GROMACS .gro file of C-alpha atoms in nm:
model
  297
    1MET     CA    1   0.889   0.534   1.753
    2TYR     CA    2   0.718   0.800   1.536
    3LYS     CA    3   0.848   0.635   1.218
    4LEU     CA    4   0.717   0.299   1.332
    5PHE     CA    5   0.377   0.452   1.405
    6VAL     CA    6   0.354   0.618   1.062
    7ALA     CA    7   0.461   0.297   0.888
    8GLY     CA    8   0.199   0.103   1.079
    9ALA     CA    9  -0.071   0.357   0.996
   10LEU     CA   10   0.017   0.351   0.627
   11ALA     CA   11   0.009  -0.029   0.625
   12ALA     CA   12  -0.328  -0.030   0.795
   13GLY     CA   13  -0.459   0.223   0.543
   14ALA     CA   14  -0.335   0.012   0.254
   15LEU     CA   15  -0.539  -0.280   0.386
   16ALA     CA   16  -0.858  -0.078   0.438
   17ALA     CA   17  -1.163  -0.181   0.235
   18GLN     CA   18  -1.206   0.003  -0.092
   19LEU     CA   19  -1.421  -0.009  -0.403
   20THR     CA   20  -1.261  -0.261  -0.639
   21GLN     CA   21  -1.337  -0.325  -1.005
   22VAL     CA   22  -1.424  -0.680  -1.106
   23SER     CA   23  -1.285  -0.751  -1.452
   24ASN     CA   24  -1.285  -1.125  -1.516
   25TYR     CA   25  -1.616  -1.282  -1.431
   26ASN     CA   26  -1.821  -1.556  -1.591
   27ASN     CA   27  -1.986  -1.440  -1.911
   28SER     CA   28  -2.124  -1.767  -2.043
   29ALA     CA   29  -2.489  -1.665  -2.092
   30LYS     CA   30  -2.636  -1.650  -2.443
   31ALA     CA   31  -2.920  -1.430  -2.564
   32LYS     CA   32  -3.243  -1.591  -2.672
   33PRO     CA   33  -3.292  -1.643  -3.048
   34GLY     CA   34  -3.407  -1.321  -3.212
   35MET     CA   35  -3.276  -1.102  -2.931
   36GLN     CA   36  -3.012  -0.843  -2.998
   37ASP     CA   37  -2.695  -0.966  -2.828
   38ILE     CA   38  -2.590  -0.622  -2.706
   39THR     CA   39  -2.354  -0.745  -2.439
   40PHE     CA   40  -2.361  -0.941  -2.120
   41ARG     CA   41  -2.088  -0.727  -1.972
   42ARG     CA   42  -2.098  -0.392  -1.803
   43PRO     CA   43  -1.823  -0.248  -1.582
   44TRP     CA   44  -1.883  -0.311  -1.216
   45TRP     CA   45  -1.721  -0.271  -0.879
   46VAL     CA   46  -1.754  -0.447  -0.546
   47TYR     CA   47  -1.713  -0.324  -0.191
   48VAL     CA   48  -1.616  -0.584   0.067
   49PRO     CA   49  -1.606  -0.427   0.413
   50ASP     CA   50  -1.311  -0.488   0.645
   51ALA     CA   51  -1.533  -0.691   0.876
   52VAL     CA   52  -1.772  -0.913   0.679
   53LYS     CA   53  -2.047  -1.001   0.926
   54SER     CA   54  -2.328  -1.090   0.688
   55ASP     CA   55  -2.388  -1.327   0.397
   56ALA     CA   56  -2.616  -1.070   0.229
   57LEU     CA   57  -2.553  -0.872  -0.091
   58VAL     CA   58  -2.683  -0.525  -0.181
   59VAL     CA   59  -2.673  -0.414  -0.546
   60ALA     CA   60  -2.669  -0.032  -0.573
   61ILE     CA   61  -2.762   0.096  -0.921
   62HIS     CA   62  -2.668   0.453  -1.006
   63SER     CA   63  -2.875   0.729  -1.165
   64CYS     CA   64  -2.831   0.897  -1.505
   65GLN     CA   65  -2.505   1.082  -1.575
   66SER     CA   66  -2.334   0.895  -1.296
   67SER     CA   67  -2.116   0.587  -1.253
   68ALA     CA   68  -2.038   0.320  -0.997
   69GLN     CA   69  -1.752   0.526  -0.857
   70LYS     CA   70  -1.949   0.852  -0.839
   71TYR     CA   71  -2.248   0.680  -0.681
   72PHE     CA   72  -2.025   0.510  -0.426
   73GLN     CA   73  -1.857   0.839  -0.335
   74ASN     CA   74  -2.184   1.036  -0.316
   75SER     CA   75  -2.236   1.130   0.048
   76LYS     CA   76  -2.614   1.112  -0.003
   77ILE     CA   77  -2.593   0.745  -0.108
   78PRO     CA   78  -2.546   0.556   0.220
   79TRP     CA   79  -2.479   0.200   0.112
   80LYS     CA   80  -2.105   0.212   0.181
   81GLN     CA   81  -2.187   0.318   0.536
   82GLY     CA   82  -2.440   0.038   0.557
   83SER     CA   83  -2.183  -0.214   0.438
   84ASP     CA   84  -1.932  -0.093   0.697
   85ARG     CA   85  -2.187  -0.088   0.978
   86LYS     CA   86  -2.356  -0.423   0.917
   87GLY     CA   87  -2.084  -0.606   0.730
   88TYR     CA   88  -2.255  -0.696   0.403
   89VAL     CA   89  -2.097  -0.693   0.057
   90SER     CA   90  -2.225  -0.439  -0.196
   91VAL     CA   91  -2.205  -0.446  -0.577
   92TRP     CA   92  -2.195  -0.126  -0.785
   93PRO     CA   93  -2.277  -0.168  -1.157
   94SER     CA   94  -2.174   0.106  -1.401
   95SER     CA   95  -2.360   0.194  -1.720
   96THR     CA   96  -2.173   0.259  -2.045
   97THR     CA   97  -2.449   0.496  -2.162
   98GLU     CA   98  -2.583   0.815  -2.003
   99CYS     CA   99  -2.872   0.625  -1.844
  100TRP     CA  100  -2.950   0.257  -1.793
  101ASP     CA  101  -3.123   0.073  -2.075
  102VAL     CA  102  -3.477   0.024  -1.948
  103SER     CA  103  -3.633   0.061  -2.292
  104SER     CA  104  -3.507  -0.209  -2.530
  105ARG     CA  105  -3.664  -0.552  -2.574
  106ALA     CA  106  -3.328  -0.704  -2.482
  107SER     CA  107  -3.315  -0.539  -2.141
  108LEU     CA  108  -3.688  -0.588  -2.076
  109SER     CA  109  -3.663  -0.966  -2.126
  110HIS     CA  110  -3.527  -1.246  -1.912
  111ASP     CA  111  -3.197  -1.360  -2.066
  112GLY     CA  112  -3.245  -1.096  -2.335
  113GLY     CA  113  -2.885  -0.981  -2.351
  114GLY     CA  114  -2.918  -0.620  -2.235
  115ASP     CA  115  -2.826  -0.421  -1.925
  116SER     CA  116  -3.054  -0.624  -1.699
  117ASN     CA  117  -2.882  -0.942  -1.816
  118ALA     CA  118  -2.542  -0.789  -1.739
  119ILE     CA  119  -2.647  -0.702  -1.383
  120ALA     CA  120  -2.794  -1.050  -1.338
  121ASN     CA  121  -2.456  -1.196  -1.431
  122MET     CA  122  -2.287  -0.973  -1.173
  123ILE     CA  123  -2.525  -1.105  -0.908
  124LYS     CA  124  -2.461  -1.467  -1.005
  125TYR     CA  125  -2.086  -1.415  -0.994
  126ALA     CA  126  -2.093  -1.227  -0.662
  127VAL     CA  127  -2.310  -1.492  -0.494
  128GLY     CA  128  -2.047  -1.756  -0.565
  129GLN     CA  129  -1.736  -1.544  -0.523
  130TYR     CA  130  -1.828  -1.378  -0.193
  131LYS     CA  131  -2.021  -1.665  -0.029
  132ILE     CA  132  -2.356  -1.486  -0.045
  133ASP     CA  133  -2.678  -1.655   0.061
  134PRO     CA  134  -2.884  -1.656  -0.265
  135LYS     CA  135  -3.190  -1.574  -0.054
  136LYS     CA  136  -3.030  -1.252   0.071
  137VAL     CA  137  -2.976  -1.054  -0.250
  138TYR     CA  138  -3.121  -0.703  -0.242
  139VAL     CA  139  -3.142  -0.432  -0.508
  140THR     CA  140  -3.167  -0.055  -0.472
  141GLY     CA  141  -3.122   0.247  -0.697
  142GLY     CA  142  -3.237   0.600  -0.771
  143SER     CA  143  -3.392   0.760  -1.081
  144SER     CA  144  -3.259   0.557  -1.376
  145GLY     CA  145  -3.123   0.314  -1.118
  146GLY     CA  146  -3.469   0.300  -0.963
  147MET     CA  147  -3.616   0.220  -1.304
  148MET     CA  148  -3.359  -0.056  -1.348
  149SER     CA  149  -3.439  -0.189  -1.002
  150ASN     CA  150  -3.800  -0.236  -1.114
  151VAL     CA  151  -3.682  -0.400  -1.436
  152MET     CA  152  -3.453  -0.637  -1.243
  153ALA     CA  153  -3.745  -0.738  -1.022
  154ALA     CA  154  -3.947  -0.822  -1.333
  155THR     CA  155  -3.678  -0.991  -1.543
  156TYR     CA  156  -3.479  -1.177  -1.276
  157PRO     CA  157  -3.713  -1.233  -0.980
  158GLU     CA  158  -3.543  -1.564  -0.899
  159LEU     CA  159  -3.219  -1.381  -0.813
  160ILE     CA  160  -3.359  -1.111  -0.583
  161SER     CA  161  -3.529  -1.122  -0.244
  162ALA     CA  162  -3.629  -0.757  -0.204
  163VAL     CA  163  -3.607  -0.420  -0.378
  164SER     CA  164  -3.604  -0.066  -0.236
  165LEU     CA  165  -3.608   0.188  -0.519
  166TYR     CA  166  -3.621   0.566  -0.528
  167SER     CA  167  -3.790   0.794  -0.781
  168GLY     CA  168  -3.848   0.539  -1.053
  169VAL     CA  169  -4.127   0.436  -1.288
  170PRO     CA  170  -4.317   0.108  -1.340
  171ALA     CA  171  -4.124  -0.176  -1.501
  172GLY     CA  172  -4.165  -0.147  -1.878
  173CYS     CA  173  -4.294   0.211  -1.869
  174PHE     CA  174  -3.991   0.338  -2.062
  175VAL     CA  175  -4.027   0.081  -2.341
  176SER     CA  176  -3.912   0.208  -2.680
  177ALA     CA  177  -4.143   0.155  -2.978
  178SER     CA  178  -3.837   0.147  -3.203
  179GLY     CA  179  -3.650  -0.095  -2.978
  180ALA     CA  180  -3.380   0.162  -2.910
  181SER     CA  181  -3.146   0.100  -2.620
  182ALA     CA  182  -3.145   0.348  -2.327
  183ALA     CA  183  -3.407   0.568  -2.501
  184TRP     CA  184  -3.590   0.845  -2.318
  185ASN     CA  185  -3.968   0.809  -2.302
  186ASN     CA  186  -4.147   1.144  -2.273
  187SER     CA  187  -4.488   0.986  -2.221
  188CYS     CA  188  -4.371   0.788  -1.920
  189SER     CA  189  -4.152   1.058  -1.770
  190GLY     CA  190  -4.438   1.307  -1.811
  191GLY     CA  191  -4.691   1.084  -1.638
  192GLN     CA  192  -4.905   1.009  -1.944
  193SER     CA  193  -4.831   0.635  -1.948
  194THR     CA  194  -5.123   0.501  -1.749
  195ALA     CA  195  -5.290   0.161  -1.758
  196THR     CA  196  -5.505  -0.072  -1.552
  197ALA     CA  197  -5.346  -0.272  -1.276
  198GLN     CA  198  -5.398  -0.588  -1.482
  199LYS     CA  199  -5.212  -0.445  -1.780
  200TRP     CA  200  -4.923  -0.324  -1.566
  201GLY     CA  201  -4.904  -0.664  -1.400
  202ASP     CA  202  -4.903  -0.831  -1.741
  203VAL     CA  203  -4.605  -0.614  -1.840
  204VAL     CA  204  -4.409  -0.767  -1.552
  205ARG     CA  205  -4.524  -1.121  -1.624
  206ASN     CA  206  -4.442  -1.088  -1.994
  207MET     CA  207  -4.082  -0.998  -1.915
  208TYR     CA  208  -4.032  -1.353  -1.787
  209PRO     CA  209  -4.307  -1.567  -1.941
  210GLY     CA  210  -4.389  -1.883  -1.753
  211TYR     CA  211  -4.219  -1.781  -1.430
  212ASN     CA  212  -4.424  -1.887  -1.130
  213GLY     CA  213  -4.169  -1.871  -0.849
  214THR     CA  214  -4.123  -1.630  -0.563
  215ARG     CA  215  -4.102  -1.260  -0.646
  216PRO     CA  216  -3.903  -0.997  -0.456
  217LYS     CA  217  -4.070  -0.774  -0.200
  218MET     CA  218  -4.112  -0.426  -0.348
  219GLN     CA  219  -4.062  -0.095  -0.170
  220PHE     CA  220  -4.070   0.226  -0.373
  221TRP     CA  221  -4.035   0.594  -0.289
  222HIS     CA  222  -4.155   0.898  -0.487
  223GLY     CA  223  -4.162   1.272  -0.429
  224SER     CA  224  -4.488   1.462  -0.474
  225VAL     CA  225  -4.324   1.746  -0.671
  226ASP     CA  226  -4.086   1.544  -0.886
  227SER     CA  227  -4.046   1.740  -1.210
  228THR     CA  228  -3.821   1.484  -1.383
  229LEU     CA  229  -4.030   1.169  -1.346
  230SER     CA  230  -4.393   1.261  -1.290
  231PRO     CA  231  -4.545   1.177  -0.950
  232ASN     CA  232  -4.818   0.998  -1.150
  233ASN     CA  233  -4.571   0.711  -1.182
  234TYR     CA  234  -4.608   0.644  -0.810
  235GLN     CA  235  -4.969   0.531  -0.846
  236GLU     CA  236  -4.885   0.333  -1.160
  237GLU     CA  237  -4.621   0.146  -0.960
  238VAL     CA  238  -4.879   0.077  -0.692
  239LYS     CA  239  -5.112  -0.064  -0.957
  240GLN     CA  240  -4.836  -0.277  -1.107
  241TRP     CA  241  -4.698  -0.446  -0.799
  242THR     CA  242  -5.026  -0.491  -0.612
  243ASN     CA  243  -5.150  -0.673  -0.921
  244VAL     CA  244  -4.840  -0.889  -0.942
  245PHE     CA  245  -4.885  -0.988  -0.577
  246GLU     CA  246  -5.263  -1.016  -0.621
  247VAL     CA  247  -5.350  -0.774  -0.342
  248SER     CA  248  -5.584  -0.476  -0.318
  249GLN     CA  249  -5.480  -0.124  -0.412
  250THR     CA  250  -5.626  -0.014  -0.079
  251PRO     CA  251  -5.349  -0.007   0.184
  252THR     CA  252  -5.372  -0.252   0.470
  253GLU     CA  253  -5.195   0.012   0.681
  254SER     CA  254  -5.107   0.377   0.625
  255LYS     CA  255  -4.864   0.567   0.848
  256LYS     CA  256  -4.828   0.946   0.838
  257ASP     CA  257  -4.497   1.126   0.900
  258THR     CA  258  -4.310   0.798   0.849
  259PRO     CA  259  -4.016   0.754   0.816
  260GLU     CA  260  -3.997   1.133   0.862
  261LYS     CA  261  -4.224   1.436   0.868
  262ASN     CA  262  -4.434   1.486   0.552
  263TYR     CA  263  -4.373   1.130   0.435
  264ARG     CA  264  -4.651   0.872   0.420
  265THR     CA  265  -4.587   0.498   0.419
  266ASP     CA  266  -4.857   0.273   0.273
  267ASP     CA  267  -4.837  -0.103   0.317
  268TYR     CA  268  -5.023  -0.338   0.083
  269GLY     CA  269  -4.968  -0.657   0.276
  270PRO     CA  270  -4.616  -0.785   0.352
  271ASN     CA  271  -4.474  -0.762  -0.001
  272VAL     CA  272  -4.552  -0.413  -0.128
  273GLU     CA  273  -4.470  -0.085   0.046
  274ALA     CA  274  -4.500   0.263  -0.107
  275ILE     CA  275  -4.361   0.583   0.044
  276TRP     CA  276  -4.503   0.920  -0.069
  277ALA     CA  277  -4.276   1.215   0.014
  278VAL     CA  278  -4.479   1.537   0.023
  279GLY     CA  279  -4.293   1.842  -0.104
  280VAL     CA  280  -3.994   1.637  -0.219
  281GLY     CA  281  -3.869   1.654  -0.577
  282HIS     CA  282  -3.631   1.439  -0.778
  283SER     CA  283  -3.469   1.241  -0.627
  284VAL     CA  284  -3.602   1.129  -0.290
  285PRO     CA  285  -3.310   1.107  -0.045
  286SER     CA  286  -3.199   0.756   0.042
  287HIS     CA  287  -3.319   0.635   0.381
  288LEU     CA  288  -3.070   0.367   0.482
  289ASP     CA  289  -3.246   0.245   0.795
  290ALA     CA  290  -3.585   0.211   0.626
  291SER     CA  291  -3.441   0.036   0.320
  292GLU     CA  292  -3.228  -0.199   0.532
  293ALA     CA  293  -3.531  -0.279   0.747
  294TRP     CA  294  -3.726  -0.367   0.432
  295PHE     CA  295  -3.442  -0.598   0.333
  296GLY     CA  296  -3.428  -0.754   0.677
  297LEU     CA  297  -3.071  -0.639   0.733
   0.00000   0.00000   0.00000
């Protein structure tokens, strides 16, 4: 009887959901003329929970000096737990450089051929392969992954319904004057890259010229004592996305000690939400319930 029990337990374990690399997916896109065709491929993994109860997809983008596997295994990154609890599929891209490319013209352009293009291809493949509702694709990430989340919202708004990003910077803030891929930008990281709301909004619009469709809801989090990516970037993000959605920079509602003590949540209508974490550095801890609520999960 004991042997039968052990055999059954091992079989059940073998069938348990696990992070799985996706190797052969459609790669038919072509960079625009004049764009550097860096690659449309990046390694990526998918997590399909044992009980799929949702037709939603969450894309979790890792931080610098990390990977899909490390991000997935990080106990402070709760999206595996969310997938198990609510039954949605999650996609985990992996960068081939130390940080994501949020600086080159290729990655900061729709169909430009850079990292953003690679992640867009992952989304397109996953929507078809895992029977995802195209209107239920959500993106999250921290630090460099938060930066890329902003870039994805700007370059591929048609693929994404909502974004919840942690400790990032405005889309396009890390642009490289030399066009270098995955370059560090001291001006942006140090909080010196400031502009009017109109200019920040134009940065987003110029990443996908002519696009006039629906844009993803934007939720972003930033710590007040972040020493890696200046807290000044929080207000620049507010400028950027309130301009894109054509709403005032004055919150329609402000809630103190939400979602926890010393946090402040500011709403700018239904499409922009900013969370200011007093006394928190880099990176702001993920808040699964609040992010899932923003996604409508």
